[in-house]
Amino acid sequence: VDLMNDGSKEKDFTAEIIEDDSKNYHAWAHRQWSLLRFNLWNGELDYTDELIQEDLRNNSAWNQRWYVVQNTEQNSDGSLPNEVRKREIRYAQTFLNIAPHNESPYNYIIGLMRNQKYADLPFIREHAEGLYNQKNDDGVESYKSCPPLLGLLVIIYEQEDELKDKAIQLCNDLAEKHDRIRSKYWKYKKRQILTS
């Protein structure tokens, strides 16, 4: 393929493999190489949307979406335009509304916000707090123990001095109750917040 300088069949080829095994690392790696090598970006964002619509927990499809956005929509300095960032965050939030315990959209949002201030996009905090305070049909708060949601709130709160106490409390809750498997991480995160 590389020697012939013809990648025209690679998207169809990898799509067949991904259809059989949507988390096949080798197929995704080859697809990414093909997109970059032969400039086959056209339609790829729509392709990731189709896969996410089929299985919103398909982390490989979320990763591919990240790869496409990072390679096709960056400014010349490597940053994402704010309108792209907003669009993609809202996209992820639509899937959080469907499955608030799904870690993939949270990770996608966190990646999009790397080196950014959450206070600049207050709709992220509003959405996260809305999920946190949401009640089910019985009036029970449904997502106050959701580790990915709480983790996002920790990141949001730690950036603002007046909210750091909330971030510390969430670290305690995660370490002691909701995400004990990663308790050492949450204790470490708490120490970081206390010393920042």
XYZ file of N, CA, C and O in Angstrom:
784
model
N 0.834 -1.184 0.000
C 0.000 0.000 0.000
C 0.880 1.249 0.000
O 0.660 2.143 -0.794
N 1.853 1.272 0.889
C 2.722 2.446 0.975
C 3.579 2.566 -0.279
O 3.700 3.654 -0.852
N 4.157 1.460 -0.751
C 5.007 1.498 -1.939
C 4.216 1.868 -3.184
O 4.720 2.551 -4.065
N 2.978 1.416 -3.252
C 2.130 1.736 -4.408
C 1.530 3.135 -4.288
O 0.934 3.637 -5.237
N 1.691 3.735 -3.117
C 1.165 5.071 -2.869
C -0.338 5.143 -3.161
O -0.838 6.105 -3.727
N -1.044 4.074 -2.751
C -2.484 4.004 -3.003
C -3.187 3.472 -1.761
O -3.160 2.276 -1.477
N -3.825 4.372 -1.034
C -4.568 3.957 0.149
C -6.065 3.979 -0.058
O -6.839 3.968 0.911
N -6.498 3.993 -1.301
C -7.914 4.189 -1.609
C -8.822 3.093 -1.033
O -10.008 3.339 -0.820
N -8.289 1.917 -0.785
C -9.123 0.818 -0.281
C -8.983 0.604 1.226
O -9.641 -0.247 1.796
N -8.122 1.381 1.858
C -7.804 1.124 3.269
C -8.947 1.446 4.219
O -9.132 0.762 5.219
N -9.718 2.471 3.919
C -10.845 2.786 4.803
C -11.892 1.680 4.766
O -12.390 1.252 5.814
N -12.211 1.191 3.583
C -13.172 0.084 3.478
C -12.622 -1.178 4.125
O -13.346 -1.901 4.823
N -11.342 -1.441 3.896
C -10.694 -2.630 4.461
C -10.754 -2.608 5.994
O -11.185 -3.575 6.627
N -10.352 -1.498 6.586
C -10.363 -1.437 8.054
C -11.794 -1.377 8.593
O -12.068 -1.911 9.665
N -12.716 -0.765 7.850
C -14.113 -0.713 8.305
C -14.705 -2.121 8.414
O -15.480 -2.399 9.335
N -14.328 -3.011 7.496
C -14.808 -4.408 7.566
C -14.306 -5.083 8.839
O -15.060 -5.790 9.518
N -13.050 -4.877 9.153
C -12.480 -5.487 10.360
C -13.134 -4.895 11.602
O -13.513 -5.612 12.524
N -13.291 -3.580 11.611
C -13.883 -2.894 12.765
C -15.341 -3.302 12.941
O -15.828 -3.407 14.066
N -16.031 -3.575 11.834
C -17.415 -4.034 11.938
C -17.485 -5.373 12.685
O -18.389 -5.601 13.478
N -16.508 -6.241 12.440
C -16.459 -7.535 13.131
C -15.948 -7.409 14.562
O -16.364 -8.150 15.443
N -14.998 -6.506 14.770
C -14.388 -6.321 16.088
C -14.102 -4.834 16.275
O -13.034 -4.346 15.901
N -15.056 -4.120 16.861
C -14.975 -2.657 16.925
C -13.852 -2.142 17.820
O -13.595 -0.945 17.853
N -13.190 -3.044 18.533
C -12.110 -2.611 19.414
C -10.756 -3.206 18.992
O -9.834 -3.291 19.789
N -10.654 -3.598 17.730
C -9.427 -4.196 17.208
C -8.346 -3.123 17.085
O -8.376 -2.281 16.187
N -7.387 -3.185 17.988
C -6.339 -2.171 18.063
C -5.560 -2.055 16.751
O -5.257 -0.954 16.285
N -5.245 -3.188 16.137
C -4.433 -3.168 14.917
C -5.188 -2.521 13.758
O -4.609 -1.762 12.972
N -6.486 -2.791 13.669
C -7.288 -2.168 12.606
C -7.358 -0.657 12.805
O -7.222 0.109 11.837
N -7.554 -0.230 14.041
C -7.609 1.206 14.313
C -6.267 1.867 14.027
O -6.204 2.960 13.447
N -5.176 1.225 14.430
C -3.841 1.799 14.184
C -3.582 1.915 12.685
O -3.065 2.934 12.207
N -3.946 0.891 11.934
C -3.743 0.933 10.479
C -4.629 2.008 9.846
O -4.189 2.732 8.946
N -5.843 2.117 10.344
C -6.747 3.149 9.812
C -6.166 4.542 10.059
O -6.174 5.391 9.167
N -5.664 4.771 11.258
C -5.077 6.079 11.561
C -3.872 6.360 10.680
O -3.717 7.470 10.162
N -3.031 5.356 10.490
C -1.871 5.534 9.610
C -2.339 5.879 8.198
O -1.818 6.801 7.561
N -3.342 5.149 7.708
C -3.841 5.369 6.343
C -4.429 6.768 6.175
O -4.188 7.430 5.157
N -5.197 7.200 7.170
C -5.788 8.540 7.093
C -4.702 9.603 6.970
O -4.790 10.517 6.139
N -3.696 9.473 7.807
C -2.619 10.452 7.833
C -1.746 10.356 6.579
O -1.453 11.359 5.928
N -1.362 9.153 6.212
C -0.447 8.932 5.083
C -1.058 9.353 3.745
O -0.415 9.962 2.906
N -2.358 9.034 3.551
C -2.990 9.280 2.254
C -4.033 10.407 2.281
O -4.768 10.585 1.332
N -4.078 11.133 3.389
C -4.995 12.258 3.525
C -6.441 11.844 3.216
O -7.113 12.439 2.371
N -6.918 10.854 3.945
C -8.248 10.286 3.709
C -9.270 10.742 4.748
O -10.160 9.999 5.134
N -9.160 11.967 5.191
C -9.976 12.454 6.307
C -11.447 12.624 5.969
O -12.297 12.604 6.857
N -11.763 12.824 4.713
C -13.136 13.122 4.321
C -14.103 12.027 4.805
O -13.922 10.851 4.500
N -15.102 12.442 5.565
C -16.119 11.521 6.066
C -15.761 10.796 7.342
O -16.587 10.059 7.889
N -14.553 10.973 7.835
C -14.113 10.194 8.998
C -14.821 10.618 10.287
O -15.124 9.777 11.133
N -15.091 11.896 10.451
C -15.814 12.333 11.648
C -17.224 11.743 11.657
O -17.710 11.294 12.704
N -17.855 11.696 10.495
C -19.177 11.064 10.392
C -19.094 9.570 10.706
O -19.998 9.007 11.331
N -18.018 8.937 10.264
C -17.818 7.508 10.553
C -17.740 7.271 12.063
O -18.372 6.355 12.594
N -16.997 8.117 12.766
C -16.914 7.945 14.224
C -18.283 8.158 14.863
O -18.640 7.452 15.802
N -19.047 9.105 14.342
C -20.387 9.343 14.877
C -21.270 8.107 14.692
O -21.991 7.715 15.616
N -21.203 7.484 13.539
C -21.984 6.262 13.300
C -21.632 5.186 14.327
O -22.525 4.530 14.883
N -20.341 5.002 14.556
C -19.907 3.966 15.500
C -20.327 4.304 16.930
O -20.745 3.421 17.685
N -20.222 5.558 17.304
C -20.627 5.969 18.658
C -22.138 5.844 18.813
O -22.629 5.427 19.866
N -22.885 6.180 17.751
C -24.343 6.016 17.802
C -24.713 4.542 17.992
O -25.654 4.223 18.715
N -23.953 3.637 17.356
C -24.208 2.202 17.491
C -23.867 1.702 18.891
O -24.556 0.848 19.442
N -22.748 2.197 19.437
C -22.280 1.762 20.753
C -21.582 2.931 21.429
O -20.396 3.163 21.218
N -22.323 3.654 22.239
C -21.765 4.864 22.839
C -20.659 4.577 23.844
O -19.989 5.493 24.304
N -20.439 3.303 24.175
C -19.346 2.938 25.082
C -18.096 2.462 24.334
O -17.158 1.969 24.941
N -18.093 2.621 23.011
C -16.962 2.190 22.200
C -15.831 3.215 22.334
O -15.770 4.201 21.596
N -14.948 2.969 23.273
C -13.851 3.898 23.531
C -12.936 4.051 22.318
O -12.362 5.110 22.094
N -12.826 3.008 21.504
C -12.001 3.102 20.294
C -12.568 4.135 19.329
O -11.823 4.884 18.699
N -13.893 4.189 19.215
C -14.518 5.183 18.334
C -14.334 6.592 18.895
O -14.103 7.539 18.140
N -14.420 6.743 20.219
C -14.159 8.049 20.845
C -12.701 8.458 20.599
O -12.418 9.623 20.295
N -11.781 7.518 20.733
C -10.372 7.806 20.483
C -10.155 8.229 19.031
O -9.398 9.168 18.751
N -10.841 7.547 18.105
C -10.717 7.899 16.696
C -11.263 9.298 16.428
O -10.687 10.064 15.662
N -12.353 9.635 17.095
C -12.915 10.981 16.934
C -11.896 12.024 17.382
O -11.682 13.043 16.725
N -11.257 11.764 18.524
C -10.208 12.656 19.026
C -9.095 12.801 17.987
O -8.652 13.911 17.683
N -8.659 11.678 17.441
C -7.582 11.671 16.457
C -7.957 12.516 15.238
O -7.148 13.309 14.742
N -9.175 12.365 14.755
C -9.621 13.104 13.578
C -9.682 14.602 13.872
O -9.168 15.418 13.100
N -10.300 14.970 14.989
C -10.408 16.392 15.341
C -9.020 17.013 15.495
O -8.752 18.109 14.987
N -8.124 16.306 16.176
C -6.782 16.843 16.402
C -5.993 17.003 15.103
O -5.136 17.874 14.995
N -6.275 16.165 14.124
C -5.512 16.213 12.875
C -6.163 17.036 11.773
O -5.533 17.277 10.745
N -7.402 17.436 11.966
C -8.076 18.160 10.879
C -8.577 19.539 11.267
O -8.907 20.328 10.372
N -8.660 19.842 12.550
C -9.320 21.092 12.927
C -8.476 21.997 13.828
O -8.991 22.949 14.391
N -7.186 21.714 13.949
C -6.318 22.545 14.790
C -5.955 23.852 14.109
O -5.881 23.928 12.883
N -5.707 24.848 14.941
C -5.114 26.098 14.462
C -3.649 25.847 14.117
O -3.090 24.805 14.461
N -3.015 26.801 13.490
C -1.604 26.650 13.107
C -0.685 26.476 14.323
O 0.381 25.886 14.218
N -1.117 26.970 15.490
C -0.297 26.815 16.702
C -0.568 25.497 17.431
O -0.034 25.256 18.511
N -1.408 24.632 16.863
C -1.693 23.333 17.471
C -2.888 23.321 18.406
O -3.290 22.281 18.893
N -3.469 24.490 18.668
C -4.638 24.558 19.545
C -5.913 24.318 18.741
O -5.926 24.462 17.517
N -6.957 23.960 19.445
C -8.249 23.810 18.788
C -8.982 25.144 18.795
O -8.973 25.846 19.805
N -9.652 25.477 17.714
C -10.507 26.668 17.754
C -11.601 26.472 18.805
O -12.103 25.357 18.996
N -11.947 27.537 19.469
C -12.933 27.449 20.553
C -14.267 26.881 20.069
O -14.916 26.130 20.786
N -14.684 27.237 18.849
C -15.964 26.730 18.348
C -15.924 25.217 18.139
O -16.931 24.532 18.352
N -14.772 24.680 17.752
C -14.629 23.229 17.606
C -14.676 22.576 18.983
O -15.369 21.572 19.186
N -13.958 23.139 19.928
C -13.954 22.607 21.294
C -15.385 22.571 21.850
O -15.832 21.572 22.384
N -16.103 23.668 21.706
C -17.478 23.733 22.201
C -18.362 22.687 21.515
O -19.148 22.002 22.170
N -18.234 22.600 20.201
C -19.045 21.634 19.447
C -18.801 20.211 19.939
O -19.733 19.446 20.185
N -17.537 19.870 20.115
C -17.194 18.505 20.512
C -17.591 18.215 21.963
O -18.001 17.099 22.289
N -17.490 19.210 22.823
C -17.922 19.015 24.217
C -19.430 18.812 24.269
O -19.926 17.914 24.955
N -20.151 19.606 23.525
C -21.620 19.437 23.489
C -21.979 18.068 22.904
O -22.941 17.436 23.336
N -21.229 17.638 21.914
C -21.441 16.307 21.340
C -21.299 15.249 22.443
O -22.161 14.375 22.595
N -20.221 15.323 23.191
C -19.992 14.354 24.275
C -21.091 14.445 25.330
O -21.548 13.407 25.851
N -21.533 15.640 25.644
C -22.569 15.805 26.662
C -23.884 15.141 26.250
O -24.608 14.637 27.100
N -24.178 15.111 24.958
C -25.410 14.437 24.535
C -25.371 12.958 24.901
O -26.402 12.380 25.268
N -24.200 12.358 24.842
C -24.080 10.941 25.193
C -24.017 10.747 26.704
O -24.430 9.700 27.214
N -23.531 11.736 27.437
C -23.581 11.667 28.899
C -25.024 11.738 29.391
O -25.368 11.127 30.405
N -25.865 12.453 28.681
C -27.273 12.512 29.054
C -27.946 11.152 28.905
O -28.890 10.835 29.632
N -27.445 10.337 27.990
C -28.005 9.009 27.761
C -27.426 8.000 28.746
O -28.149 7.169 29.301
N -26.112 8.069 28.957
C -25.421 7.092 29.810
C -24.406 7.816 30.691
O -23.212 7.845 30.379
N -24.863 8.402 31.799
C -23.973 9.209 32.640
C -22.807 8.444 33.282
O -21.845 9.065 33.710
N -22.862 7.127 33.320
C -21.760 6.358 33.909
C -20.693 5.978 32.876
O -19.692 5.355 33.236
N -20.893 6.331 31.624
C -19.954 5.985 30.557
C -18.716 6.875 30.636
O -18.793 8.082 30.443
N -17.580 6.280 30.865
C -16.348 7.037 31.083
C -15.802 7.708 29.815
O -15.145 8.744 29.890
N -16.090 7.157 28.648
C -15.500 7.667 27.406
C -15.796 9.145 27.139
O -14.864 9.903 26.837
N -17.056 9.609 27.215
C -17.280 11.036 26.951
C -16.621 11.957 27.970
O -16.201 13.064 27.622
N -16.517 11.506 29.223
C -15.814 12.326 30.223
C -14.349 12.486 29.825
O -13.805 13.586 29.871
N -13.719 11.372 29.449
C -12.315 11.438 29.036
C -12.145 12.314 27.803
O -11.143 13.033 27.662
N -13.111 12.260 26.913
C -13.068 13.088 25.709
C -13.109 14.568 26.083
O -12.318 15.376 25.584
N -14.011 14.922 26.976
C -14.112 16.316 27.431
C -12.822 16.753 28.123
O -12.295 17.834 27.850
N -12.307 15.908 29.001
C -11.068 16.235 29.716
C -9.923 16.452 28.731
O -9.135 17.387 28.859
N -9.851 15.608 27.705
C -8.826 15.778 26.681
C -8.990 17.081 25.912
O -8.010 17.787 25.650
N -10.219 17.408 25.561
C -10.481 18.657 24.840
C -10.131 19.882 25.675
O -9.788 20.929 25.136
N -10.214 19.736 27.000
C -9.972 20.871 27.896
C -8.546 20.903 28.445
O -8.235 21.753 29.282
N -7.686 20.014 27.979
C -6.301 20.028 28.450
C -5.693 21.415 28.227
O -5.815 21.995 27.153
N -5.067 21.934 29.262
C -4.438 23.267 29.244
C -5.434 24.404 29.033
O -5.052 25.479 28.571
N -6.691 24.155 29.349
C -7.731 25.175 29.232
C -8.348 25.419 30.609
O -8.262 24.577 31.489
N -9.000 26.531 30.756
C -9.706 26.851 31.997
C -11.190 26.530 31.816
O -11.833 27.041 30.903
N -11.686 25.688 32.706
C -13.100 25.317 32.646
C -14.001 26.532 32.871
O -15.108 26.579 32.350
N -13.524 27.517 33.620
C -14.317 28.726 33.867
C -14.609 29.470 32.562
O -15.598 30.192 32.473
N -13.771 29.265 31.527
C -14.006 29.915 30.242
C -15.179 29.304 29.478
O -15.705 29.925 28.551
N -15.542 28.080 29.839
C -16.678 27.403 29.216
C -17.603 26.901 30.327
O -17.660 25.714 30.631
N -18.349 27.813 30.948
C -19.141 27.458 32.124
C -20.220 26.411 31.875
O -20.683 25.768 32.817
N -20.592 26.193 30.614
C -21.617 25.189 30.340
C -21.150 23.773 30.696
O -21.975 22.895 30.940
N -19.838 23.563 30.778
C -19.325 22.242 31.170
C -19.658 21.984 32.634
O -20.198 20.926 32.990
N -19.334 22.944 33.472
C -19.644 22.811 34.902
C -21.151 22.715 35.124
O -21.612 21.888 35.918
N -21.907 23.551 34.435
C -23.366 23.523 34.592
C -23.928 22.150 34.250
O -24.786 21.619 34.964
N -23.443 21.573 33.175
C -23.921 20.242 32.763
C -23.528 19.182 33.786
O -24.353 18.348 34.179
N -22.279 19.210 34.212
C -21.795 18.224 35.178
C -22.560 18.331 36.501
O -22.975 17.320 37.079
N -22.754 19.549 36.978
C -23.507 19.729 38.221
C -24.971 19.343 38.041
O -25.610 18.827 38.970
N -25.499 19.556 36.845
C -26.864 19.129 36.560
C -27.006 17.623 36.670
O -27.975 17.111 37.252
N -26.040 16.886 36.113
C -26.053 15.426 36.253
C -25.904 15.022 37.721
O -26.602 14.131 38.207
N -24.989 15.686 38.405
C -24.719 15.367 39.810
C -25.978 15.529 40.666
O -26.233 14.730 41.564
N -26.764 16.536 40.374
C -27.958 16.829 41.175
C -29.236 16.190 40.630
O -30.300 16.345 41.220
N -29.108 15.479 39.520
C -30.286 14.868 38.900
C -30.869 13.775 39.786
O -30.144 12.996 40.408
N -32.187 13.707 39.812
C -32.881 12.679 40.595
C -33.622 11.751 39.646
O -34.068 12.160 38.580
N -33.737 10.494 40.051
C -34.502 9.563 39.232
C -35.994 9.731 39.512
O -36.402 10.622 40.259
N -36.808 8.878 38.939
C -38.266 9.001 39.088
C -38.731 8.868 40.529
O -39.806 9.344 40.887
N -37.933 8.205 41.364
C -38.285 8.034 42.776
C -37.769 9.176 43.645
O -37.888 9.129 44.864
N -37.150 10.179 43.030
C -36.629 11.309 43.788
C -35.267 11.067 44.401
O -34.772 11.862 45.192
N -34.622 9.962 44.020
C -33.302 9.625 44.548
C -32.241 10.228 43.631
O -32.344 10.151 42.403
N -31.214 10.823 44.245
C -30.114 11.378 43.449
C -29.329 10.229 42.835
O -28.772 9.388 43.537
N -29.292 10.204 41.522
C -28.810 9.037 40.797
C -27.301 8.967 40.592
O -26.743 7.888 40.522
N -26.637 10.111 40.438
C -25.258 10.087 39.949
C -24.230 10.645 40.926
O -23.101 10.907 40.549
N -24.606 10.800 42.185
C -23.665 11.350 43.166
C -22.550 10.370 43.516
O -21.615 10.732 44.208
N -22.649 9.141 43.016
C -21.592 8.164 43.273
C -20.916 7.717 41.977
O -20.221 6.718 41.951
N -21.090 8.473 40.910
C -20.555 8.131 39.588
C -19.097 8.600 39.476
O -18.843 9.801 39.330
N -18.125 7.681 39.539
C -16.713 8.092 39.540
C -16.280 8.992 38.377
O -15.595 9.990 38.618
N -16.654 8.703 37.126
C -16.178 9.610 36.071
C -16.747 11.024 36.195
O -16.043 12.004 35.929
N -17.996 11.126 36.611
C -18.607 12.435 36.817
C -17.915 13.173 37.961
O -17.551 14.339 37.839
N -17.699 12.474 39.060
C -17.031 13.100 40.206
C -15.604 13.507 39.846
O -15.130 14.562 40.257
N -14.931 12.678 39.057
C -13.576 13.012 38.621
C -13.531 14.277 37.779
O -12.638 15.107 37.934
N -14.515 14.429 36.892
C -14.591 15.661 36.100
C -14.831 16.860 37.008
O -14.189 17.908 36.852
N -15.722 16.705 37.969
C -15.989 17.816 38.893
C -14.749 18.179 39.711
O -14.504 19.356 39.974
N -13.955 17.187 40.091
C -12.697 17.475 40.799
C -11.825 18.383 39.937
O -11.301 19.392 40.415
N -11.680 18.046 38.676
C -10.831 18.834 37.773
C -11.378 20.252 37.622
O -10.625 21.230 37.637
N -12.688 20.361 37.478
C -13.309 21.680 37.332
C -13.107 22.513 38.599
O -12.686 23.665 38.540
N -13.407 21.905 39.743
C -13.357 22.643 41.007
C -11.938 23.014 41.422
O -11.720 24.066 42.016
N -10.981 22.166 41.112
C -9.616 22.463 41.558
C -9.036 23.682 40.858
O -8.078 24.281 41.340
N -9.601 24.082 39.748
C -9.093 25.244 39.019
C -9.532 26.576 39.626
O -9.009 27.620 39.251
N -10.498 26.533 40.526
C -11.008 27.777 41.095
C -10.825 27.758 42.609
O -11.310 26.857 43.289
N -10.124 28.753 43.125
C -9.786 28.798 44.548
C -11.002 28.626 45.450
O -10.950 27.900 46.437
N -12.106 29.277 45.103
C -13.284 29.215 45.973
C -13.990 27.856 45.923
O -14.880 27.592 46.730
N -13.577 26.977 45.009
C -14.208 25.654 44.887
C -13.272 24.507 45.279
O -13.655 23.345 45.203
N -12.053 24.837 45.696
C -11.087 23.779 46.011
C -11.554 22.882 47.150
O -11.270 21.683 47.151
N -12.288 23.438 48.113
C -12.810 22.603 49.201
C -13.761 21.534 48.669
O -13.766 20.400 49.154
N -14.543 21.890 47.661
C -15.440 20.910 47.035
C -14.620 19.817 46.345
O -14.974 18.638 46.408
N -13.545 20.215 45.670
C -12.688 19.243 44.997
C -12.079 18.283 46.010
O -12.033 17.062 45.782
N -11.628 18.803 47.133
C -11.036 17.968 48.184
C -12.068 16.998 48.745
O -11.788 15.809 48.940
N -13.289 17.471 48.978
C -14.344 16.601 49.489
C -14.672 15.485 48.503
O -14.856 14.328 48.890
N -14.719 15.819 47.216
C -14.979 14.792 46.214
C -13.836 13.779 46.153
O -14.083 12.580 45.991
N -12.601 14.233 46.311
C -11.467 13.295 46.372
C -11.640 12.333 47.543
O -11.408 11.125 47.398
N -12.038 12.872 48.696
C -12.296 12.011 49.864
C -13.400 11.006 49.569
O -13.256 9.813 49.869
N -14.496 11.472 48.979
C -15.618 10.586 48.666
C -15.210 9.494 47.687
O -15.595 8.330 47.836
N -14.439 9.879 46.685
C -13.985 8.894 45.700
C -13.054 7.868 46.348
O -13.203 6.661 46.127
N -12.115 8.334 47.153
C -11.144 7.434 47.781
C -11.797 6.495 48.786
O -11.421 5.324 48.886
N -12.778 6.990 49.520
C -13.354 6.222 50.628
C -14.621 5.450 50.264
O -14.916 4.427 50.890
N -15.371 5.928 49.250
C -16.663 5.299 48.974
C -16.875 4.871 47.528
O -17.273 3.739 47.270
N -16.648 5.774 46.588
C -17.154 5.572 45.231
C -16.151 4.992 44.237
O -16.562 4.471 43.199
N -14.870 5.107 44.524
C -13.849 4.620 43.590
C -12.656 4.094 44.385
O -11.514 4.505 44.167
N -12.938 3.199 45.301
C -11.903 2.717 46.224
C -10.776 1.977 45.516
O -9.661 1.949 46.011
N -11.047 1.420 44.350
C -9.995 0.730 43.607
C -8.855 1.695 43.245
O -7.709 1.306 43.106
N -9.203 2.982 43.121
C -8.194 4.008 42.811
C -8.014 4.968 43.982
O -7.690 6.146 43.790
N -8.191 4.477 45.177
C -8.126 5.357 46.351
C -6.762 6.037 46.485
O -6.693 7.208 46.869
N -5.692 5.318 46.157
C -4.365 5.947 46.244
C -4.259 7.123 45.286
O -3.657 8.142 45.616
N -4.836 6.993 44.112
C -4.816 8.101 43.164
C -5.574 9.299 43.735
O -5.086 10.429 43.665
N -6.766 9.062 44.292
C -7.576 10.180 44.787
C -6.933 10.840 46.005
O -7.030 12.054 46.167
N -6.228 10.064 46.805
C -5.488 10.658 47.926
C -4.328 11.509 47.403
O -4.042 12.586 47.928
N -3.660 11.011 46.370
C -2.591 11.771 45.725
C -3.148 13.069 45.131
O -2.569 14.152 45.302
N -4.289 12.957 44.438
C -4.914 14.131 43.834
C -5.275 15.157 44.904
O -5.071 16.363 44.724
N -5.779 14.690 46.025
C -6.124 15.583 47.131
C -4.875 16.316 47.627
O -4.911 17.536 47.846
N -3.756 15.606 47.794
C -2.516 16.251 48.232
C -2.074 17.310 47.230
O -1.607 18.386 47.603
N -2.219 17.006 45.946
C -1.876 17.991 44.914
C -2.688 19.255 45.048
O -2.170 20.361 44.934
N -3.988 19.089 45.271
C -4.878 20.250 45.396
C -4.499 21.054 46.638
O -4.470 22.283 46.595
N -4.213 20.357 47.723
C -3.881 21.050 48.985
C -2.596 21.857 48.867
O -2.443 22.885 49.528
N -1.675 21.403 48.053
C -0.388 22.093 47.930
C -0.330 23.080 46.756
O 0.702 23.719 46.548
N -1.400 23.168 46.009
C -1.368 24.079 44.838
C -1.805 25.490 45.217
O -2.380 25.763 46.221
